[in-house]
Coordinates of C-alpha atoms and ligand atoms in Angstrom, one line a residue:
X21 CA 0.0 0.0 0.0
X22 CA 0.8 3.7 0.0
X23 CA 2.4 3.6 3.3
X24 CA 4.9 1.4 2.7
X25 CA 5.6 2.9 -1.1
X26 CA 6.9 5.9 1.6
X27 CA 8.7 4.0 4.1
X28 CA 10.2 1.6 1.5
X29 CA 11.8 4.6 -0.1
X30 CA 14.7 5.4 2.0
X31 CA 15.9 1.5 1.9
X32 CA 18.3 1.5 -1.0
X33 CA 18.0 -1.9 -2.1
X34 CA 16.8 -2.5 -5.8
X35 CA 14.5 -4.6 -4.6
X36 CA 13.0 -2.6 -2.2
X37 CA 13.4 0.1 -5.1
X38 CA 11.3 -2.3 -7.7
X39 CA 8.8 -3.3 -5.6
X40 CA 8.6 0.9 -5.4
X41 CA 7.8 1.5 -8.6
X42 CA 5.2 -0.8 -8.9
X43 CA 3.2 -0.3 -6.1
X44 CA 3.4 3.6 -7.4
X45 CA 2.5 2.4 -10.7
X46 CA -0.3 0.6 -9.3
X47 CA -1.7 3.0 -7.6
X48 CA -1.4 5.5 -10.5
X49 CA -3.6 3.4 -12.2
X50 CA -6.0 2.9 -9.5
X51 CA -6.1 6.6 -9.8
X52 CA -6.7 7.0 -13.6
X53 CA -9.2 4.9 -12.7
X54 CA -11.0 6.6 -9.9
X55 CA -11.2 9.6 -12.2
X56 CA -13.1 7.6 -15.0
X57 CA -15.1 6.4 -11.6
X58 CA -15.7 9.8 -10.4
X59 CA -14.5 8.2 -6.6
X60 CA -13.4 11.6 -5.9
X61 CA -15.2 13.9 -3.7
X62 CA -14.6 16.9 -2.2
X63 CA -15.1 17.9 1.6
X64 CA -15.1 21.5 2.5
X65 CA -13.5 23.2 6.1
X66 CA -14.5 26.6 6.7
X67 CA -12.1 29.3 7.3
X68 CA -14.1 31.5 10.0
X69 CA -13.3 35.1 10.4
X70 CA -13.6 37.3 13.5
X71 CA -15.6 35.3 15.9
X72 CA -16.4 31.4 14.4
X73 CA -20.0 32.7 13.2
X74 CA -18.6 33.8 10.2
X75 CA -17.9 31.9 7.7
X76 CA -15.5 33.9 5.6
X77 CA -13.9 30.9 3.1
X78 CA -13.9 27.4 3.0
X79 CA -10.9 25.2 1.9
X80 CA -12.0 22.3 -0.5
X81 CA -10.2 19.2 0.5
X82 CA -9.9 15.9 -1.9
X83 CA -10.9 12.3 -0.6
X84 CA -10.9 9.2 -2.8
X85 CA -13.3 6.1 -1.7
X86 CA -11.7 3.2 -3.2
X87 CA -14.1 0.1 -4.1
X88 CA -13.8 -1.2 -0.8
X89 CA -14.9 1.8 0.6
X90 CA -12.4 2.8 2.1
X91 CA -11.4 6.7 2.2
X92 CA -7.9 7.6 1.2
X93 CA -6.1 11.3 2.6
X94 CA -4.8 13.3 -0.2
X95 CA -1.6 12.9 1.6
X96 CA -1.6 9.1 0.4
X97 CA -2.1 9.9 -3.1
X98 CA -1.7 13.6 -4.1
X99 CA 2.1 12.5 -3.9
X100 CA 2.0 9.6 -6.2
X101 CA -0.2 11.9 -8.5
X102 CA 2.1 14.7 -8.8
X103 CA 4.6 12.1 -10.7
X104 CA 2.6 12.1 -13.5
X105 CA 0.2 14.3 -15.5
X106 CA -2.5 12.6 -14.0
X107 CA -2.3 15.7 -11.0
X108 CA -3.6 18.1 -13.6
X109 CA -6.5 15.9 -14.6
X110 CA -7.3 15.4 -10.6
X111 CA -6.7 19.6 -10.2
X112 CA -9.1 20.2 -13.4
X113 CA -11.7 18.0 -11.8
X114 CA -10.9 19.6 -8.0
X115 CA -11.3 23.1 -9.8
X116 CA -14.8 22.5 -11.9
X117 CA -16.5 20.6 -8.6
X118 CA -15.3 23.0 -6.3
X119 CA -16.8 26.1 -8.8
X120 CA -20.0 24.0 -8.6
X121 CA -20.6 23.8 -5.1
X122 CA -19.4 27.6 -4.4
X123 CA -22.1 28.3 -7.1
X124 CA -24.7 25.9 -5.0
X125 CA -23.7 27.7 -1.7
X126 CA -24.4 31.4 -3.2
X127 CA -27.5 30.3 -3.7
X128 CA -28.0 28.4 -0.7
X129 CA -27.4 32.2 0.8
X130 CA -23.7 32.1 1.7
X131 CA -23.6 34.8 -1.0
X132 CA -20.3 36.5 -0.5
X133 CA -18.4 32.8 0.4
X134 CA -14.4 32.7 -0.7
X135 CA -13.6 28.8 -2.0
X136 CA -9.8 28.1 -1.4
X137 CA -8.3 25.4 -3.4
X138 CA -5.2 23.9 -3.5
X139 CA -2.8 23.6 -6.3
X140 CA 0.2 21.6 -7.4
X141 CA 2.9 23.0 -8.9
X142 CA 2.3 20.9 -13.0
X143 CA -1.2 22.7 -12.7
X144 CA 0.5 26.0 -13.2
X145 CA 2.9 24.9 -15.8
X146 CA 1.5 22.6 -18.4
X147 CA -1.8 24.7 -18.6
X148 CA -3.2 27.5 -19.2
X149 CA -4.3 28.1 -16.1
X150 CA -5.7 32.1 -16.2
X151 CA -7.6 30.7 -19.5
X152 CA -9.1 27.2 -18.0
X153 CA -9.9 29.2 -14.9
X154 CA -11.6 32.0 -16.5
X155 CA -14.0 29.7 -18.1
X156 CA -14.8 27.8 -15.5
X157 CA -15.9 30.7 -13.3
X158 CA -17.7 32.1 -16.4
X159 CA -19.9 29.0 -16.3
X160 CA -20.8 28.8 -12.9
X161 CA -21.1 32.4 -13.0
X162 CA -18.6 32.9 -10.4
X163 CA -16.8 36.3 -10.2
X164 CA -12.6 35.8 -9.9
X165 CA -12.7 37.6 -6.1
X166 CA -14.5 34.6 -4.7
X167 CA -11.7 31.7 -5.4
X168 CA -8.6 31.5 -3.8
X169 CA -5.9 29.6 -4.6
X170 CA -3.8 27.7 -2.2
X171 CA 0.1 27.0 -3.5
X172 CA 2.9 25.7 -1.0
X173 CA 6.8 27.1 -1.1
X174 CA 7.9 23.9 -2.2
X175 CA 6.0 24.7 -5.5
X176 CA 7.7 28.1 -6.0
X177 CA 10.9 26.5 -5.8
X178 CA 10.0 24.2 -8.6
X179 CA 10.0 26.3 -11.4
X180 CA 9.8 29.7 -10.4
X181 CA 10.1 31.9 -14.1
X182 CA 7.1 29.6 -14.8
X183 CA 4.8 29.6 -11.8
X184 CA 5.1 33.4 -10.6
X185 CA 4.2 35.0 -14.6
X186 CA 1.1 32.7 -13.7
X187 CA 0.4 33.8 -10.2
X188 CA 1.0 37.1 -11.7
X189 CA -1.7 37.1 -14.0
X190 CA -4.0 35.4 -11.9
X191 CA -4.0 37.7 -9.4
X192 CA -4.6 40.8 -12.3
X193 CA -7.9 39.0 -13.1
X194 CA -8.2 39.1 -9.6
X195 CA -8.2 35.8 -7.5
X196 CA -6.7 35.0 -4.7
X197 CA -3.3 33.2 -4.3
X198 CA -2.3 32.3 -0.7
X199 CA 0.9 31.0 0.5
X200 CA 0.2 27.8 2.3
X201 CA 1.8 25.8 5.0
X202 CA 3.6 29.1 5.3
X203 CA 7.2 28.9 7.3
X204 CA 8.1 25.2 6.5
X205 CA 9.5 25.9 3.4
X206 CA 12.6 27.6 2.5
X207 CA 11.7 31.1 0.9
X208 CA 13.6 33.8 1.9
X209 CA 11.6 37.0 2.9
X210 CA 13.4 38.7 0.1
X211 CA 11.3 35.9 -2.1
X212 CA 8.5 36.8 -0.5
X213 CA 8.3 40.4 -0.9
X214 CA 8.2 39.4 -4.4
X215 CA 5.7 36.9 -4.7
X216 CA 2.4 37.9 -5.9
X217 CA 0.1 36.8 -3.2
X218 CA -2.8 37.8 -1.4
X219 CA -2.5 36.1 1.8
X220 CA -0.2 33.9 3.9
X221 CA -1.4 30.4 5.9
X222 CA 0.5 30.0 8.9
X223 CA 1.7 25.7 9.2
X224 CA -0.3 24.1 11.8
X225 CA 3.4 23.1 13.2
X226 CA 3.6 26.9 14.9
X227 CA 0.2 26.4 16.0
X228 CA 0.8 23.4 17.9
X229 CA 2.7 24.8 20.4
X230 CA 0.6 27.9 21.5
X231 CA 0.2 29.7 24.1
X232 CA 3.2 27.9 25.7
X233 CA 6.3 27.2 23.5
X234 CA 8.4 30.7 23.6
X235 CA 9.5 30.1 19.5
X236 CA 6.4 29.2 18.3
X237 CA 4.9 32.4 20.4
X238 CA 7.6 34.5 18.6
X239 CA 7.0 33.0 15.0
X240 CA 3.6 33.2 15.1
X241 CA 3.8 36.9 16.1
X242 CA 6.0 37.9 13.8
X243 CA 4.1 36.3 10.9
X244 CA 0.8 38.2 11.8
X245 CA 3.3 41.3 11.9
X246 CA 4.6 40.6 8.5
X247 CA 1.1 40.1 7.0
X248 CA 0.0 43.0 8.4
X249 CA 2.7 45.0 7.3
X250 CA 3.0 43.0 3.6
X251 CA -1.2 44.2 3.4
X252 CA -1.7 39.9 2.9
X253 CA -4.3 38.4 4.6
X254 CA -3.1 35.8 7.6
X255 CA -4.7 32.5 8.1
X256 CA -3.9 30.2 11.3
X257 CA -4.5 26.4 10.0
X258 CA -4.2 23.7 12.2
X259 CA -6.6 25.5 15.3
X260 CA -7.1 22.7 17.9
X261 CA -7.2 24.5 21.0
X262 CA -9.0 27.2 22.9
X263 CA -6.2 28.8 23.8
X264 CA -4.7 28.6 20.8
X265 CA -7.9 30.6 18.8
X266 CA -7.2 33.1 21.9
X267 CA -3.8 33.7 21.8
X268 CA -4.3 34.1 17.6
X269 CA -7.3 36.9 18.1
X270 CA -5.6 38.5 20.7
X271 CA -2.6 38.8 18.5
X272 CA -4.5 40.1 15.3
X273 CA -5.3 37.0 13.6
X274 CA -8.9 37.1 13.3
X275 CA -8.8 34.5 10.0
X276 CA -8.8 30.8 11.9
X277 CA -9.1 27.6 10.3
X278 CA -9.1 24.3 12.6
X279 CA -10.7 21.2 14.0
X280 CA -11.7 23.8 17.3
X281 CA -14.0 25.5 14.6
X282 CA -15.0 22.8 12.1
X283 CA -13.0 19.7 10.9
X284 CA -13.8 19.5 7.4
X285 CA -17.5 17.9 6.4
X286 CA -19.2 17.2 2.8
X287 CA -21.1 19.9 1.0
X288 CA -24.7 19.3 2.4
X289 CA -23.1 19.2 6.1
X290 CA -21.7 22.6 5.7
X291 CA -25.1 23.9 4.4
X292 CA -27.3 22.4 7.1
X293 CA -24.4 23.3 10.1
X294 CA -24.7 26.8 9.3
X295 CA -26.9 29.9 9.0
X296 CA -25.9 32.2 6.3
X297 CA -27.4 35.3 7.8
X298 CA -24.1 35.3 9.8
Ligands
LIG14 P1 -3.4 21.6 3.5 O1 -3.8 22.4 2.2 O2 -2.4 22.3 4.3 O3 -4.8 21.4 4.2 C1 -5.0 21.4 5.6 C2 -4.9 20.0 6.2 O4 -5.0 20.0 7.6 C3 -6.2 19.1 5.8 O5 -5.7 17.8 5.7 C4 -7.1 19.3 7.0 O6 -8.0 18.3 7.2 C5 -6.1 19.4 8.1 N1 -6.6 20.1 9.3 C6 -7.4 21.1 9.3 N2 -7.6 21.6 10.6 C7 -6.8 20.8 11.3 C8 -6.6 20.8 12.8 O7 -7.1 21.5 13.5 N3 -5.7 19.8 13.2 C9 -5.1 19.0 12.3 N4 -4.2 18.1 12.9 N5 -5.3 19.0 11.0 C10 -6.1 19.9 10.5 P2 -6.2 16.8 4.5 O8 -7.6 17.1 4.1 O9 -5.8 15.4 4.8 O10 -5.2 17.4 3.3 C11 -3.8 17.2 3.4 C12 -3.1 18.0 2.3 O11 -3.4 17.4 1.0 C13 -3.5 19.4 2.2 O12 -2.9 20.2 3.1 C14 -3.1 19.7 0.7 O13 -1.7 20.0 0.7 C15 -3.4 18.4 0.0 N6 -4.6 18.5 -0.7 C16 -5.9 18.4 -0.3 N7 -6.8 18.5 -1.3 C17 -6.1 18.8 -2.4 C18 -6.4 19.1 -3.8 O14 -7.6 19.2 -4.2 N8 -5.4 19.3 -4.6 C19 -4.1 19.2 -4.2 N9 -3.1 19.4 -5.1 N10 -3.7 19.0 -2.9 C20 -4.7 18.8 -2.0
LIG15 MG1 -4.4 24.2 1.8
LIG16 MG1 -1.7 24.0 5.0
LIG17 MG1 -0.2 20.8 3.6

């Protein structure tokens, strides 16, 4: 299984490294095939702003329920994904389901509801991205302020003279771009001060240790600080505790994502969990 595709990979014998490749290989197929399936589906966490009545965003998150029915994380399979071009299929579908339900929830009365959704890095490279995007909003009637798009570091560093153009003329038609799992990466702040983004995620890693550990206190400050100063949105992920969401609010982060709030439920939970009058 997946699990042992990762832990098999530091061993360095070939056969450990054979048997690698073709449980990968296997599993790439298994997820051709869940696409033809449609054995993806999407779950949604709410990004709350100001006090957790208000649902400001929500962050569309991919499961796949294999025959057994069993539900795989994305961080099983998004890995073996990104390998191939099948990760720009998977993102297309992501995209076009997550523009859907956005549409479904503006009607449901959640009218001014953000949708994050996360990217990987061959999305922004091997596609017109600004083009595919455009159209896809235009069918759903979507306006471009109302999607945000969630890339990682690790992605900048891939091919930057690619990806930023992109990012670039993204955020002229106006959608979001956030910086996610911000701090556990290796950008420098000069890279940062250059980056065409919107807003900034901050790991769950520097959450974890709030109120108490002194460094994550520090980090976590000077991040808000940064954002604020940088005009970029800051989102905590990863909020577990009470006195974690206090020590973010009474720092300045009023944009809180976490399992204290919500942990992340299908479409018609959301709608029935919340009132959109607030
Ligand atoms: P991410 O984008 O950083 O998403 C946040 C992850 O943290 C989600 O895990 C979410 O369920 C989890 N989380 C949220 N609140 C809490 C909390 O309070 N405590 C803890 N311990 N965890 C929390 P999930 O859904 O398993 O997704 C894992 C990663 O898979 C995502 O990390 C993202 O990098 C990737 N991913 C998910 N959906 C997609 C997708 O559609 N496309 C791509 N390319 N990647 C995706
Ligand atoms: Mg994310
Ligand atoms: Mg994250
Ligand atoms: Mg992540």
């Amino acid at each position: 299984n997946a699990l042992s595709f990762f832990s098999n990979s530091t061993s360095h014998t070939l056969a450990a490294q054979q048997s690698d490749v073709a449980q990968r290989m296997t599993m790439e197929a298994e997820l051709r095939q869940a696409l033809v399936d449609n054995a993806f589906f999407l779950e949604y966490q709410p990004i709350f702003q100001g006090d957790e009545h208000h649902m400001q965003s929500v962050e569309a998150l991919i499961r796949w329920r294999r025959a057994s029915g069993e539900v795989v994380r994305p961080d099983i399979f998004i890995p073996i994904a990104e390998q191939s071009a099948l990760i720009v299929n998977i993102g297309r579908w992501v995209l076009r389901q997550a523009c859907h339900d956005l549409a479904h929830l503006h009607r449901a009365g959640f009218s001014d509801l953000q949708m994050h959704v996360n990217m990987a890095a061959p999305e922004f490279t091997s596609t017109d991205l600004p083009d595919e995007l455009s159209v896809v909003l235009d069918e759903f009637g979507i306006a471009t302020h109302h999607l945000c798009l969630e890339l990682t570091e690790g992605m900048l560093m891939h091919q930057p003279d690619k990806v930023i153009p992109v990012m670039r003329a993204l955020r002229e038609l106006g959608v979001g771009i956030s910086l996610d799992d911000f701090g556990v990466g290796y950008s420098s702040l000069a890279r940062l001060k250059r980056l065409p983004i919107s807003s900034i995620k901050i790991d769950r890693s520097f959450v974890h240790g709030l109120p108490d550990l002194t460094e994550d206190r520090a980090i976590v400050r000077a991040m808000i600080e940064l954002g604020r100063h940088m005009n970029l949105s800051v989102i905590a992920e990863g909020v577990e505790t009470e006195e974690q969401l206090t020590f973010l609010r009474q720092h300045g982060c009023s944009l809180i994502q976490g399992f204290i709030l919500s942990r992340p439920v299908p479409l018609d939970v959301l709608i029935a969990s919340y009132n959109p009058l607030e």
